[in-house]
Amino acid sequence: MPARPAPPPAPADAGPPPARGAIDRARLVQRVAAAGCPGPLRVVARTDSTQARARLAAAAGVPEGWTLVAEVQTRGRGRSGRGWWAPPRSAVLASMLWRPGLAPDRLRGLSLAAGVAVADALQAQGVADVSLRWPNDCLAGGRKLAGVLIEVVPAGPPPAPPAVVVGIGCNHAVAEWEWPEELAGLATSCVDHGAGPDRTALAGALLGGLWRGYRRWLAEGASWVADAWWRLDRSRGTEVTAEGRDGPVRGVVLGLAPGGGLRLGTARGERVVEAGEVRRVRPMGTPPPPGSGG
Ligand code: BTN
């Protein structure tokens, strides 16, 4: 018999997929209402993207607090035009509508407030070693656990102030072998860092926390955000590449600018990246990985 290469391990060889129960809508509604969010809140088995649905709902005039949760998305959207991947019932996937009644230039800082709210909620759910990566990626053990997508959307004809759709994707229970190649080693899920199996409780904590963070930001302004954000940051003093509106900026993280931008010390002096995201973080003095361009 000619030797044949061993077949790649079938998923079944790597162990069963994690048990994944459905979200309990009644309990979720209770938890989110307890945080003061008026709803309405719907849970759907499947949609293209809760973010896309929320944009349409905003234009149709739904009230703030309107929330859509999906058990699976067929076209989940991440930041910077990326997708968002999650097997059915493995994650918290939701979008919530806010109507802060402010002009777009006064919404700066909301993004950091959302990140702090998500990180606090994760810690309250028992997730260990939570950190933030600018502006609002939540990591556990240095790997991405949750992402927030904040979109400013038209809420009616000008001069009506825009609405804000905040989308949260948080990995709850994804087995290591399930991650697609491009996410392997970079992403992780809550149950691997100390959270319990109750996805409804996690969803309640995240959505309730986002609502409370938003209301605090509206009531008190951004003053509390910077300190809270820095307590959760691990990038200060490291060299990063931030993808800003005008392309990549490489530099050492110095701090936050008053509007929530990231202050970087670059070869040409200090720069503030106002919008975008940190693409990579590595300790000072570490050579860039091959082909990284950084
Ligand atoms: C990021 O790129 O880090 C942000 C990811 C946001 C993903 C969530 S999942 C629920 C909501 N619906 C979407 O299509 N995207 C957001």
mmCIF file of C-alpha atoms and ligand atoms in Angstrom:
data_model
loop_
_atom_site.group_PDB
_atom_site.id
_atom_site.type_symbol
_atom_site.label_atom_id
_atom_site.label_comp_id
_atom_site.label_asym_id
_atom_site.label_seq_id
_atom_site.Cartn_x
_atom_site.Cartn_y
_atom_site.Cartn_z
ATOM 1 C CA MET A 1 0.000 0.000 0.000
ATOM 2 C CA PRO A 2 1.438 3.378 -0.894
ATOM 3 C CA ALA A 3 1.915 5.664 2.068
ATOM 4 C CA ARG A 4 -0.732 8.317 2.288
ATOM 5 C CA PRO A 5 -0.350 11.557 4.192
ATOM 6 C CA ALA A 6 -2.364 11.580 7.400
ATOM 7 C CA PRO A 7 -5.631 13.428 6.906
ATOM 8 C CA PRO A 8 -5.966 16.678 8.844
ATOM 9 C CA PRO A 9 -7.616 16.074 12.212
ATOM 10 C CA ALA A 10 -11.381 16.085 11.882
ATOM 11 C CA PRO A 11 -13.039 18.486 14.285
ATOM 12 C CA ALA A 12 -14.532 15.503 16.116
ATOM 13 C CA ASP A 13 -10.969 14.369 16.961
ATOM 14 C CA ALA A 14 -10.348 17.641 18.678
ATOM 15 C CA GLY A 15 -13.254 17.211 21.082
ATOM 16 C CA PRO A 16 -16.918 18.103 20.962
ATOM 17 C CA PRO A 17 -17.987 21.686 20.327
ATOM 18 C CA PRO A 18 -18.882 23.596 23.466
ATOM 19 C CA ALA A 19 -22.479 23.231 24.706
ATOM 20 C CA ARG A 20 -24.408 26.224 23.422
ATOM 21 C CA GLY A 21 -27.813 27.062 24.803
ATOM 22 C CA ALA A 22 -30.144 29.699 23.370
ATOM 23 C CA ILE A 23 -30.360 33.136 24.913
ATOM 24 C CA ASP A 24 -33.275 33.408 27.335
ATOM 25 C CA ARG A 25 -35.011 36.539 26.071
ATOM 26 C CA ALA A 26 -37.230 37.114 29.118
ATOM 27 C CA ARG A 27 -34.259 37.014 31.479
ATOM 28 C CA LEU A 28 -32.195 39.202 29.167
ATOM 29 C CA VAL A 29 -34.958 41.818 28.957
ATOM 30 C CA GLN A 30 -35.132 41.854 32.760
ATOM 31 C CA ARG A 31 -31.385 42.383 33.128
ATOM 32 C CA VAL A 32 -31.166 45.111 30.527
ATOM 33 C CA ALA A 33 -34.215 46.897 31.963
ATOM 34 C CA ALA A 34 -32.627 46.710 35.427
ATOM 35 C CA ALA A 35 -29.752 48.763 34.001
ATOM 36 C CA GLY A 36 -32.290 51.414 32.974
ATOM 37 C CA CYS A 37 -32.397 50.637 29.266
ATOM 38 C CA PRO A 38 -35.960 51.061 28.030
ATOM 39 C CA GLY A 39 -35.671 48.685 25.054
ATOM 40 C CA PRO A 40 -37.494 47.277 23.127
ATOM 41 C CA LEU A 41 -35.200 44.269 22.880
ATOM 42 C CA ARG A 42 -35.618 41.503 20.327
ATOM 43 C CA VAL A 43 -33.689 38.248 20.018
ATOM 44 C CA VAL A 44 -33.658 36.666 16.562
ATOM 45 C CA ALA A 45 -32.351 33.252 15.574
ATOM 46 C CA ARG A 46 -30.593 34.629 12.511
ATOM 47 C CA THR A 47 -30.021 37.873 10.650
ATOM 48 C CA ASP A 48 -27.519 39.307 8.193
ATOM 49 C CA SER A 49 -26.074 41.861 10.628
ATOM 50 C CA THR A 50 -27.673 43.389 13.704
ATOM 51 C CA GLN A 51 -25.725 46.533 12.830
ATOM 52 C CA ALA A 52 -27.306 46.767 9.390
ATOM 53 C CA ARG A 53 -30.766 46.170 10.907
ATOM 54 C CA ALA A 54 -30.180 48.837 13.555
ATOM 55 C CA ARG A 55 -29.215 51.397 10.913
ATOM 56 C CA LEU A 56 -32.510 50.797 9.133
ATOM 57 C CA ALA A 57 -34.385 50.971 12.427
ATOM 58 C CA ALA A 58 -32.703 54.289 13.263
ATOM 59 C CA ALA A 59 -33.809 55.771 9.968
ATOM 60 C CA ALA A 60 -37.331 54.461 10.608
ATOM 61 C CA GLY A 61 -37.430 56.410 13.884
ATOM 62 C CA VAL A 62 -37.270 53.705 16.599
ATOM 63 C CA PRO A 63 -36.616 55.055 20.118
ATOM 64 C CA GLU A 64 -33.243 55.012 21.797
ATOM 65 C CA GLY A 65 -32.594 51.809 23.697
ATOM 66 C CA TRP A 66 -33.896 49.764 20.768
ATOM 67 C CA THR A 67 -31.771 46.607 20.771
ATOM 68 C CA LEU A 68 -31.412 43.624 18.485
ATOM 69 C CA VAL A 69 -29.627 40.431 19.544
ATOM 70 C CA ALA A 70 -28.900 37.625 17.066
ATOM 71 C CA GLU A 71 -27.948 34.012 17.674
ATOM 72 C CA VAL A 72 -26.043 34.027 14.390
ATOM 73 C CA GLN A 73 -25.232 36.578 11.678
ATOM 74 C CA THR A 74 -24.695 35.723 8.047
ATOM 75 C CA ARG A 75 -22.876 38.998 7.292
ATOM 76 C CA GLY A 76 -21.519 40.223 10.602
ATOM 77 C CA ARG A 77 -19.525 43.432 10.230
ATOM 78 C CA GLY A 78 -16.382 44.442 12.042
ATOM 79 C CA ARG A 79 -14.451 47.721 11.976
ATOM 80 C CA SER A 80 -12.476 48.899 8.952
ATOM 81 C CA GLY A 81 -14.640 46.926 6.507
ATOM 82 C CA ARG A 82 -13.781 43.545 8.049
ATOM 83 C CA GLY A 83 -16.315 40.824 8.790
ATOM 84 C CA TRP A 84 -17.211 39.433 12.192
ATOM 85 C CA TRP A 85 -17.156 35.670 12.532
ATOM 86 C CA ALA A 86 -19.012 33.664 15.173
ATOM 87 C CA PRO A 87 -20.564 30.178 15.066
ATOM 88 C CA PRO A 88 -24.282 30.003 16.012
ATOM 89 C CA ARG A 89 -24.927 30.635 19.745
ATOM 90 C CA SER A 90 -21.222 30.963 20.483
ATOM 91 C CA ALA A 91 -21.186 34.715 21.099
ATOM 92 C CA VAL A 92 -23.098 37.784 22.137
ATOM 93 C CA LEU A 93 -23.970 39.623 18.930
ATOM 94 C CA ALA A 94 -26.053 42.749 19.393
ATOM 95 C CA SER A 95 -26.653 46.318 18.305
ATOM 96 C CA MET A 96 -28.251 49.062 20.375
ATOM 97 C CA LEU A 97 -29.484 52.462 19.266
ATOM 98 C CA TRP A 98 -28.589 55.668 21.093
ATOM 99 C CA ARG A 99 -29.947 59.145 20.400
ATOM 100 C CA PRO A 100 -27.615 61.474 22.294
ATOM 101 C CA GLY A 101 -28.892 64.528 20.409
ATOM 102 C CA LEU A 102 -25.359 65.829 19.804
ATOM 103 C CA ALA A 103 -23.480 66.926 16.705
ATOM 104 C CA PRO A 104 -20.926 64.374 15.408
ATOM 105 C CA ASP A 105 -17.923 66.356 16.695
ATOM 106 C CA ARG A 106 -19.316 66.100 20.244
ATOM 107 C CA LEU A 107 -19.479 62.320 20.073
ATOM 108 C CA ARG A 108 -15.741 61.857 20.372
ATOM 109 C CA GLY A 109 -14.879 59.895 23.467
ATOM 110 C CA LEU A 110 -18.038 57.810 23.322
ATOM 111 C CA SER A 111 -16.027 55.062 21.731
ATOM 112 C CA LEU A 112 -13.651 54.854 24.717
ATOM 113 C CA ALA A 113 -16.577 54.946 27.140
ATOM 114 C CA ALA A 114 -18.075 51.948 25.349
ATOM 115 C CA GLY A 115 -14.795 50.056 25.624
ATOM 116 C CA VAL A 116 -14.566 50.717 29.361
ATOM 117 C CA ALA A 117 -18.191 49.615 29.817
ATOM 118 C CA VAL A 118 -17.549 46.336 27.993
ATOM 119 C CA ALA A 119 -14.325 45.638 29.885
ATOM 120 C CA ASP A 120 -16.035 46.302 33.245
ATOM 121 C CA ALA A 121 -18.911 44.007 32.310
ATOM 122 C CA LEU A 122 -16.507 41.237 31.324
ATOM 123 C CA GLN A 123 -14.625 41.525 34.603
ATOM 124 C CA ALA A 124 -17.907 41.424 36.501
ATOM 125 C CA GLN A 125 -18.679 38.173 34.668
ATOM 126 C CA GLY A 126 -15.462 36.657 35.993
ATOM 127 C CA VAL A 127 -13.265 37.128 32.930
ATOM 128 C CA ALA A 128 -9.641 37.399 34.059
ATOM 129 C CA ASP A 129 -6.791 39.479 32.666
ATOM 130 C CA VAL A 130 -9.023 41.874 30.696
ATOM 131 C CA SER A 131 -7.356 44.747 28.889
ATOM 132 C CA LEU A 132 -8.265 47.344 26.272
ATOM 133 C CA ARG A 133 -6.601 48.127 22.963
ATOM 134 C CA TRP A 134 -7.350 51.539 21.514
ATOM 135 C CA PRO A 135 -9.999 52.493 20.914
ATOM 136 C CA ASN A 136 -12.214 49.746 22.351
ATOM 137 C CA ASP A 137 -11.051 46.216 21.599
ATOM 138 C CA CYS A 138 -11.373 44.059 24.698
ATOM 139 C CA LEU A 139 -8.671 41.449 25.166
ATOM 140 C CA ALA A 140 -8.202 38.616 27.626
ATOM 141 C CA GLY A 141 -4.701 37.272 28.044
ATOM 142 C CA GLY A 142 -3.699 39.543 25.146
ATOM 143 C CA ARG A 143 -6.137 37.927 22.687
ATOM 144 C CA LYS A 144 -9.266 39.580 21.330
ATOM 145 C CA LEU A 145 -12.428 38.726 23.168
ATOM 146 C CA ALA A 146 -14.834 41.472 22.151
ATOM 147 C CA GLY A 147 -15.079 44.295 19.660
ATOM 148 C CA VAL A 148 -17.304 47.346 19.551
ATOM 149 C CA LEU A 149 -18.442 49.006 16.346
ATOM 150 C CA ILE A 150 -19.792 52.527 16.798
ATOM 151 C CA GLU A 151 -21.497 54.101 13.822
ATOM 152 C CA VAL A 152 -22.972 57.570 13.603
ATOM 153 C CA VAL A 153 -26.056 57.274 11.410
ATOM 154 C CA PRO A 154 -28.615 59.722 10.047
ATOM 155 C CA ALA A 155 -31.624 60.032 12.303
ATOM 156 C CA GLY A 156 -33.703 62.134 9.976
ATOM 157 C CA PRO A 157 -33.212 65.006 7.565
ATOM 158 C CA PRO A 158 -30.580 67.624 8.570
ATOM 159 C CA PRO A 159 -30.277 69.466 10.915
ATOM 160 C CA ALA A 160 -31.573 66.576 13.059
ATOM 161 C CA PRO A 161 -28.594 65.375 15.132
ATOM 162 C CA PRO A 162 -27.434 61.898 14.163
ATOM 163 C CA ALA A 163 -28.139 58.692 16.031
ATOM 164 C CA VAL A 164 -25.474 56.236 17.157
ATOM 165 C CA VAL A 165 -25.572 52.495 16.574
ATOM 166 C CA VAL A 166 -23.308 50.583 18.931
ATOM 167 C CA GLY A 167 -22.597 46.991 17.974
ATOM 168 C CA ILE A 168 -20.975 44.489 20.292
ATOM 169 C CA GLY A 169 -19.528 41.146 19.321
ATOM 170 C CA CYS A 170 -18.195 39.096 22.245
ATOM 171 C CA ASN A 171 -16.912 35.540 21.925
ATOM 172 C CA HIS A 172 -18.482 33.422 24.640
ATOM 173 C CA ALA A 173 -17.615 29.787 23.898
ATOM 174 C CA VAL A 174 -15.520 28.973 20.843
ATOM 175 C CA ALA A 175 -13.228 25.949 20.979
ATOM 176 C CA GLU A 176 -9.608 26.518 19.970
ATOM 177 C CA TRP A 177 -9.963 24.262 16.932
ATOM 178 C CA GLU A 178 -12.933 26.212 15.624
ATOM 179 C CA TRP A 179 -11.111 29.482 14.958
ATOM 180 C CA PRO A 180 -10.468 30.126 11.274
ATOM 181 C CA GLU A 181 -6.797 30.283 10.424
ATOM 182 C CA GLU A 182 -6.614 34.073 10.356
ATOM 183 C CA LEU A 183 -7.957 34.299 13.922
ATOM 184 C CA ALA A 184 -6.116 31.357 15.475
ATOM 185 C CA GLY A 185 -3.929 32.559 18.319
ATOM 186 C CA LEU A 186 -5.367 36.071 18.076
ATOM 187 C CA ALA A 187 -8.921 35.555 19.331
ATOM 188 C CA THR A 188 -10.249 33.912 22.457
ATOM 189 C CA SER A 189 -13.519 33.416 24.278
ATOM 190 C CA CYS A 190 -14.935 34.192 27.721
ATOM 191 C CA VAL A 191 -15.281 30.628 28.999
ATOM 192 C CA ASP A 192 -11.549 30.122 28.536
ATOM 193 C CA HIS A 193 -10.838 33.027 30.886
ATOM 194 C CA GLY A 194 -13.073 32.322 33.835
ATOM 195 C CA ALA A 195 -16.595 33.249 32.692
ATOM 196 C CA GLY A 196 -19.472 30.845 33.309
ATOM 197 C CA PRO A 197 -21.604 29.029 30.720
ATOM 198 C CA ASP A 198 -24.563 31.438 30.993
ATOM 199 C CA ARG A 199 -24.577 33.466 27.777
ATOM 200 C CA THR A 200 -27.797 35.255 28.789
ATOM 201 C CA ALA A 201 -26.051 36.619 31.879
ATOM 202 C CA LEU A 202 -23.095 37.727 29.755
ATOM 203 C CA ALA A 203 -25.385 39.439 27.234
ATOM 204 C CA GLY A 204 -27.257 41.172 30.066
ATOM 205 C CA ALA A 205 -24.034 42.414 31.629
ATOM 206 C CA LEU A 206 -22.680 43.697 28.310
ATOM 207 C CA LEU A 207 -25.845 45.416 27.124
ATOM 208 C CA GLY A 208 -26.728 46.784 30.557
ATOM 209 C CA GLY A 209 -23.144 47.971 30.968
ATOM 210 C CA LEU A 210 -23.114 49.685 27.583
ATOM 211 C CA TRP A 211 -26.332 51.505 28.406
ATOM 212 C CA ARG A 212 -25.059 52.640 31.806
ATOM 213 C CA GLY A 213 -21.737 53.733 30.296
ATOM 214 C CA TYR A 214 -23.559 55.752 27.651
ATOM 215 C CA ARG A 215 -25.820 57.457 30.187
ATOM 216 C CA ARG A 216 -22.884 58.275 32.447
ATOM 217 C CA TRP A 217 -20.991 59.716 29.502
ATOM 218 C CA LEU A 218 -24.034 61.869 28.630
ATOM 219 C CA ALA A 219 -24.524 63.041 32.196
ATOM 220 C CA GLU A 220 -20.925 63.589 33.278
ATOM 221 C CA GLY A 221 -19.023 64.062 30.044
ATOM 222 C CA ALA A 222 -15.826 62.220 29.231
ATOM 223 C CA SER A 223 -13.848 63.217 32.351
ATOM 224 C CA TRP A 224 -14.139 59.789 34.034
ATOM 225 C CA VAL A 225 -13.369 57.857 30.872
ATOM 226 C CA ALA A 226 -9.664 58.535 30.392
ATOM 227 C CA ASP A 227 -8.622 57.310 33.854
ATOM 228 C CA ALA A 228 -10.816 54.248 33.642
ATOM 229 C CA TRP A 229 -9.520 53.502 30.153
ATOM 230 C CA TRP A 230 -5.870 53.797 31.163
ATOM 231 C CA ARG A 231 -6.326 51.422 34.054
ATOM 232 C CA LEU A 232 -7.245 48.771 31.480
ATOM 233 C CA ASP A 233 -4.662 49.629 28.852
ATOM 234 C CA ARG A 234 -1.472 47.607 28.359
ATOM 235 C CA SER A 235 -0.040 49.567 25.457
ATOM 236 C CA ARG A 236 1.509 52.605 27.160
ATOM 237 C CA GLY A 237 5.198 52.814 26.272
ATOM 238 C CA THR A 238 4.943 50.130 23.593
ATOM 239 C CA GLU A 239 5.426 50.677 19.903
ATOM 240 C CA VAL A 240 2.279 50.324 17.808
ATOM 241 C CA THR A 241 1.014 50.956 14.346
ATOM 242 C CA ALA A 242 -2.283 52.821 14.371
ATOM 243 C CA GLU A 243 -4.417 52.794 11.266
ATOM 244 C CA GLY A 244 -5.647 56.352 11.168
ATOM 245 C CA ARG A 245 -7.788 58.102 8.564
ATOM 246 C CA ASP A 246 -4.631 59.213 6.737
ATOM 247 C CA GLY A 247 -2.943 55.821 6.723
ATOM 248 C CA PRO A 248 -0.744 53.990 9.201
ATOM 249 C CA VAL A 249 1.126 55.894 11.893
ATOM 250 C CA ARG A 250 3.862 54.124 13.807
ATOM 251 C CA GLY A 251 4.985 55.314 17.187
ATOM 252 C CA VAL A 252 5.226 54.795 20.914
ATOM 253 C CA VAL A 253 1.986 55.155 22.857
ATOM 254 C CA LEU A 254 2.198 58.278 25.029
ATOM 255 C CA GLY A 255 -1.358 58.689 26.236
ATOM 256 C CA LEU A 256 -4.834 59.831 25.317
ATOM 257 C CA ALA A 257 -5.613 63.234 23.827
ATOM 258 C CA PRO A 258 -8.477 65.193 25.442
ATOM 259 C CA GLY A 259 -10.930 64.131 22.710
ATOM 260 C CA GLY A 260 -10.059 60.437 23.110
ATOM 261 C CA GLY A 261 -7.477 60.242 20.312
ATOM 262 C CA LEU A 262 -4.281 58.233 20.770
ATOM 263 C CA ARG A 263 -1.069 60.246 21.302
ATOM 264 C CA LEU A 264 1.892 58.624 19.597
ATOM 265 C CA GLY A 265 5.556 59.599 19.749
ATOM 266 C CA THR A 266 6.762 59.140 16.178
ATOM 267 C CA ALA A 267 10.077 59.732 14.429
ATOM 268 C CA ARG A 268 8.650 63.114 13.393
ATOM 269 C CA GLY A 269 7.358 64.156 16.778
ATOM 270 C CA GLU A 270 4.046 63.677 18.516
ATOM 271 C CA ARG A 271 0.973 62.763 16.468
ATOM 272 C CA VAL A 272 -2.599 62.260 17.590
ATOM 273 C CA VAL A 273 -4.590 59.573 15.814
ATOM 274 C CA GLU A 274 -8.227 60.607 16.163
ATOM 275 C CA ALA A 275 -9.981 57.714 14.459
ATOM 276 C CA GLY A 276 -8.939 54.237 13.430
ATOM 277 C CA GLU A 277 -7.485 51.395 15.454
ATOM 278 C CA VAL A 278 -4.257 49.970 16.765
ATOM 279 C CA ARG A 279 -3.194 47.224 14.424
ATOM 280 C CA ARG A 280 -0.429 45.692 16.435
ATOM 281 C CA VAL A 281 1.256 46.103 19.747
ATOM 282 C CA ARG A 282 4.690 44.834 20.594
ATOM 283 C CA PRO A 283 7.116 45.570 23.386
ATOM 284 C CA MET A 284 9.713 48.239 22.766
ATOM 285 C CA GLY A 285 12.809 46.987 21.015
ATOM 286 C CA THR A 286 11.201 43.853 19.543
ATOM 287 C CA PRO A 287 11.895 43.589 15.809
ATOM 288 C CA PRO A 288 8.792 43.670 13.589
ATOM 289 C CA PRO A 289 7.543 40.296 12.368
ATOM 290 C CA PRO A 290 8.610 39.437 8.804
ATOM 291 C CA GLY A 291 6.373 40.903 6.129
ATOM 292 C CA SER A 292 4.517 43.058 8.617
ATOM 293 C CA GLY A 293 5.601 46.286 7.002
ATOM 294 C CA GLY A 294 5.861 47.763 10.461
HETATM 295 C C1 BTN B 1 -14.590 45.083 15.669
HETATM 296 O O1 BTN B 1 -14.178 45.026 14.495
HETATM 297 O O2 BTN B 1 -13.847 44.848 16.615
HETATM 298 C C2 BTN B 1 -16.030 45.417 15.948
HETATM 299 C C3 BTN B 1 -16.893 44.196 15.798
HETATM 300 C C4 BTN B 1 -18.355 44.411 16.033
HETATM 301 C C5 BTN B 1 -19.143 43.174 15.707
HETATM 302 C C6 BTN B 1 -20.593 43.285 16.115
HETATM 303 S S1 BTN B 1 -21.395 41.724 16.113
HETATM 304 C C7 BTN B 1 -22.918 42.522 16.376
HETATM 305 C C8 BTN B 1 -22.924 43.772 15.529
HETATM 306 N N1 BTN B 1 -23.405 43.456 14.201
HETATM 307 C C9 BTN B 1 -22.460 43.520 13.291
HETATM 308 O O3 BTN B 1 -22.603 43.247 12.080
HETATM 309 N N2 BTN B 1 -21.314 43.938 13.856
HETATM 310 C C10 BTN B 1 -21.471 44.180 15.265
#
